[in-house]
Short mmCIF file of C-alpha atoms and ligand atoms in Angstrom, two decimals:
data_model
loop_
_atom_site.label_atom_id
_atom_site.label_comp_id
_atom_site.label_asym_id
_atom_site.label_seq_id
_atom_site.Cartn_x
_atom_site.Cartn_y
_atom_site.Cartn_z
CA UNK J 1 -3.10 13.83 12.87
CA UNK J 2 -2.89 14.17 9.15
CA UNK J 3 -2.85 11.25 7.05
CA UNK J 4 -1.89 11.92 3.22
CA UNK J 5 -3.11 9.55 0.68
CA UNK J 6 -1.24 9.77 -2.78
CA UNK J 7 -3.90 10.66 -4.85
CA UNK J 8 -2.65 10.41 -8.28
CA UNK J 9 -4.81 8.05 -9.79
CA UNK J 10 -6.42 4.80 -8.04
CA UNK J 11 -9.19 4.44 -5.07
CA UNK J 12 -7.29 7.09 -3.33
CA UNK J 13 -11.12 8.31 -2.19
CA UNK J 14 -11.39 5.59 -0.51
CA UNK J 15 -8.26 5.56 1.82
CA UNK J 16 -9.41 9.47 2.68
CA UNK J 17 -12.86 7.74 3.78
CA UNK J 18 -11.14 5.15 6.16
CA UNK J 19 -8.74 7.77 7.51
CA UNK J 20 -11.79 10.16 8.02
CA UNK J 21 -13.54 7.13 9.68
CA UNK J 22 -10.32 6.78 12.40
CA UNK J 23 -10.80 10.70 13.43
CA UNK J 24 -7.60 11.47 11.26
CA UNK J 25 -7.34 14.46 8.89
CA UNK J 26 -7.09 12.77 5.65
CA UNK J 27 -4.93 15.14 2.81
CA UNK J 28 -4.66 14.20 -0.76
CA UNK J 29 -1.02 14.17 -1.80
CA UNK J 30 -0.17 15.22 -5.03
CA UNK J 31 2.93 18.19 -4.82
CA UNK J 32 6.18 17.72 -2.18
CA UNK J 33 4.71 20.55 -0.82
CA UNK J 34 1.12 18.68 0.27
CA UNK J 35 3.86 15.37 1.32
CA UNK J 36 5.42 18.06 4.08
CA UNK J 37 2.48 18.18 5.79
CA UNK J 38 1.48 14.95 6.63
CA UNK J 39 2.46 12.74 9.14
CA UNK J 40 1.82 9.15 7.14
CA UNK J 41 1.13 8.18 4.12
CA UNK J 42 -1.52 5.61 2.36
CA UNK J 43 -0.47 4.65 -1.61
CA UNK J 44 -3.56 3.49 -3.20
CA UNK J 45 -4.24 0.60 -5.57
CA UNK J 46 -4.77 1.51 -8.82
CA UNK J 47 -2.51 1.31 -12.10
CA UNK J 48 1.19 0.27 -10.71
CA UNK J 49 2.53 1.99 -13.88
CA UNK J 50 0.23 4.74 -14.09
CA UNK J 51 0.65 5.89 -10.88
CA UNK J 52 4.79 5.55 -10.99
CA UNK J 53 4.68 7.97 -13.95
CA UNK J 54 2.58 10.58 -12.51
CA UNK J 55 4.85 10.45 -9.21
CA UNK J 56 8.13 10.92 -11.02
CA UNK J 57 6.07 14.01 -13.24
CA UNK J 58 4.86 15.39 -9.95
CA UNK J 59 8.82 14.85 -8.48
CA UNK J 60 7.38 13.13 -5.60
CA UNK J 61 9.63 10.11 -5.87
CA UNK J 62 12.48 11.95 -4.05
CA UNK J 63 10.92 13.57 -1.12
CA UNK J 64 8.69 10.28 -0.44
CA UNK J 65 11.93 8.22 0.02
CA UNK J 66 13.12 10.78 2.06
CA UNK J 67 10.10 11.10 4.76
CA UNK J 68 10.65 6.87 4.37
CA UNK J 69 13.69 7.06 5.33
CA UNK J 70 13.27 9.93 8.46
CA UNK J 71 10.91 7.26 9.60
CA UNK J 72 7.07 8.21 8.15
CA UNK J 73 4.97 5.44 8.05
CA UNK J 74 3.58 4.09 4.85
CA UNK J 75 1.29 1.78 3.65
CA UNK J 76 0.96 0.41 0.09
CA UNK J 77 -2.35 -1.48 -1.33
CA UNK J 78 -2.11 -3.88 -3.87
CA UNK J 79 -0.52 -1.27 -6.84
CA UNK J 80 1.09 0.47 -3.74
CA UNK J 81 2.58 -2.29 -2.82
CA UNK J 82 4.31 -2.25 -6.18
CA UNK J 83 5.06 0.84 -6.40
CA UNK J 84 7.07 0.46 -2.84
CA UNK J 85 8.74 -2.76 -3.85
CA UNK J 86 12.10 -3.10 -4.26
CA UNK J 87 12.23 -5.31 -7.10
CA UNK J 88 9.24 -5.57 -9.94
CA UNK J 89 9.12 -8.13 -11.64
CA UNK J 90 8.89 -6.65 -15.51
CA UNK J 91 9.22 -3.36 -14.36
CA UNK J 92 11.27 -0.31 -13.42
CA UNK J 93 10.64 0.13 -9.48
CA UNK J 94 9.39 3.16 -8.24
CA UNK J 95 10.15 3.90 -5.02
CA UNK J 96 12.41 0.62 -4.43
CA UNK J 97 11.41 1.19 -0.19
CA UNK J 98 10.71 -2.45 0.78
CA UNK J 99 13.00 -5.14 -0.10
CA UNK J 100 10.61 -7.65 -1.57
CA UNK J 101 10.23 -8.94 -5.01
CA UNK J 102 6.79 -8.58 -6.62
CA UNK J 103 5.11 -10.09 -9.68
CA UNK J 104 2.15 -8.40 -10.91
CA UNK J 105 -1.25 -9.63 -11.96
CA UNK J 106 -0.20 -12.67 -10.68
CA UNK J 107 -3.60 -13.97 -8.73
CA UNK J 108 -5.53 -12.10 -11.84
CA UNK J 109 -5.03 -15.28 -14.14
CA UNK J 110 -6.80 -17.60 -11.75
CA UNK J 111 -9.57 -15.24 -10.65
CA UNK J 112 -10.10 -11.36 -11.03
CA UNK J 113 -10.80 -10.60 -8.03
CA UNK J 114 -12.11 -12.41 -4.56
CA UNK J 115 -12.39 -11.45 -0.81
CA UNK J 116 -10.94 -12.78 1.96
CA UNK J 117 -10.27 -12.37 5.65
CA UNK J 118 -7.16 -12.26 6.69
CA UNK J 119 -5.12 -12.59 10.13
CA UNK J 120 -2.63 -10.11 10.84
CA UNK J 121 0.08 -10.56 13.54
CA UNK J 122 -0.51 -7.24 15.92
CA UNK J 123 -3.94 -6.70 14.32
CA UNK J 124 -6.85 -8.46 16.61
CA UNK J 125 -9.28 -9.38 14.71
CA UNK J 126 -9.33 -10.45 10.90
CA UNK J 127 -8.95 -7.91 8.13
CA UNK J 128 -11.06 -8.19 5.25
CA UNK J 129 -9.95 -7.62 1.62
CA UNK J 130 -10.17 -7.58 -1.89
CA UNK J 131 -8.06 -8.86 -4.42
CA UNK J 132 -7.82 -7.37 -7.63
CA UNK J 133 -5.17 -8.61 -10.22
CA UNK J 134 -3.30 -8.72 -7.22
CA UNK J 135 0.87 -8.59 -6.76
CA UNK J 136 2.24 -11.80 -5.69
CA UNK J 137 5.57 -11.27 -3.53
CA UNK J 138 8.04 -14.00 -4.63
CA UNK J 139 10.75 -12.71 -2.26
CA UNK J 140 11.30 -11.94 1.01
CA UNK J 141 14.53 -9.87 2.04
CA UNK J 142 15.68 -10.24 5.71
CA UNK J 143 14.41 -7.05 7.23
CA UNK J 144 10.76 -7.76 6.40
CA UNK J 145 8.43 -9.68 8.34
CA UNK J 146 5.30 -11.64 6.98
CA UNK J 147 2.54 -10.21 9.10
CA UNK J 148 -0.50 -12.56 7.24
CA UNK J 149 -0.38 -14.97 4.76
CA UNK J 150 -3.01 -16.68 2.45
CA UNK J 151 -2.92 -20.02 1.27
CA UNK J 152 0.81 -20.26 2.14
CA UNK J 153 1.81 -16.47 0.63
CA UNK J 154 3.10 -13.50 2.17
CA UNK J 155 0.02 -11.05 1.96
CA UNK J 156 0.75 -7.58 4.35
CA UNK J 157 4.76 -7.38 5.34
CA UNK J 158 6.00 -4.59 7.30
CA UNK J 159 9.28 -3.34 7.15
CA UNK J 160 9.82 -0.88 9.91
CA UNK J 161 7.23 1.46 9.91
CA UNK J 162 6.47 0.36 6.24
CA UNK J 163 3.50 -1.78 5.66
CA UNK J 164 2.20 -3.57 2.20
CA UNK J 165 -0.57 -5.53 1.26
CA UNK J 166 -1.99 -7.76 -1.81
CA UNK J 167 -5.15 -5.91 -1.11
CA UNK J 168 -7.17 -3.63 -1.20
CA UNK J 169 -8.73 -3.41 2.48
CA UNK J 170 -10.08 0.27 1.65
CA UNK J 171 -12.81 -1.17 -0.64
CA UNK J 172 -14.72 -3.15 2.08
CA UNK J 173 -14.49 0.04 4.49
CA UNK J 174 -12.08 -2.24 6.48
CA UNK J 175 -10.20 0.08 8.58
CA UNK J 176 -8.14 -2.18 10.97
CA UNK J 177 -4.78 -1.77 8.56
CA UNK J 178 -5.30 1.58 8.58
CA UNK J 179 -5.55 1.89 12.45
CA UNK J 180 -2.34 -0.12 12.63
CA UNK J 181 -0.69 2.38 10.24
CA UNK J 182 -1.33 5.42 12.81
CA UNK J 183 -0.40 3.49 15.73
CA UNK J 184 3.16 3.73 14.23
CA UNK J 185 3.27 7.80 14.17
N1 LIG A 1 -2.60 -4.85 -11.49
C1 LIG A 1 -2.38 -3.54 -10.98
C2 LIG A 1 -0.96 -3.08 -11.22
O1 LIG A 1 -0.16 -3.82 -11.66
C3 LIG A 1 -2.68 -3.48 -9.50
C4 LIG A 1 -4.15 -3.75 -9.29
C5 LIG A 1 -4.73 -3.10 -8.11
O2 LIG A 1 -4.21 -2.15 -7.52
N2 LIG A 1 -5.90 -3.57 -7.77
O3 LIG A 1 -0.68 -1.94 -10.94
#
């Protein structure tokens, strides 16, 4: 199987690494042309508005909602799960995929950046992650389903065979999300 990672900017190297861990071919995304040849998709933290205007420079924005829409799955971490969101807070969406409504940096005043395990409906056991300036969703449209929360907040919601966290499980080696991902090709 062959698992792109949008490799723009952000820890895309480390999605690749948990990929590679599962046994799947991991392919760095950065032309429609590499997007045509995978079979899902991982959209890395990073810089939310770094990474939206290198995607609409590369003309990826297009053909991604397209393979979202034909069914690919896709999961966003922490600035992917921006960049997937429906509604920014602040900002122009990107790829407007999953109806939620996001507010950036939003744990970041708080604290920078913590761990924490996290229970996922489907996944057995708890997922580590980090949180880095992490997106807060403030809104929940009626297609997507809460699949862990954190001190009372939506943290991963899948939408179909869309999934986006908060976090960044990629940074801990976790690789359970990333297993869960695949199970949906
Ligand atoms: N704060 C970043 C943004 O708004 C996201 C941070 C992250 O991916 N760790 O894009």
């Amino acid at each position: 199987m062959k698992a792109g990672v949008l490799a723009l900017q952000g820890d895309f190297r480390e999605h690749a690494r948990v990929f590679a861990e599962l046994g799947a071919s991991p392919v760095e995304v950065r032309t429609p042309e590499d997007l045509s040849r995978v079979d899902a998709l991982a959209i890395p933290g990073g810089e939310s508005t770094t990474i939206s205007k290198l995607a609409r420079s590369a003309e990826l924005v297009g053909p991604i909602v397209e393979r979202a829409s034909e069914g690919m799955p896709i999961l966003g971490t922490c600035a992917g799960m921006i960049v997937m969101a429906k509604r920014v807070i602040g900002l122009e969406p990107l790829l407007g995929l999953v109806d939620v409504t996001v507010r950036r940096n939003a744990y970041g005043r708080q604290v920078d950046s913590f761990e924490a395990d996290v229970d996922i409906e489907g996944v057995d056991h708890q997922v580590r992650g980090v949180f880095i300036r992490a997106p807060v969703v403030e809104d929940v449209g009626a297609d997507v389903r809460a699949i862990a929360s954190l001190d009372g907040r939506p943290v991963v919601l899948e939408q179909g065979s869309l999934i986006v966290a908060s976090f960044h499980p990629e940074l801990v080696g976790e690789t359970r999300l990333h297993e869960y991902l695949l199970g949906k090709v």
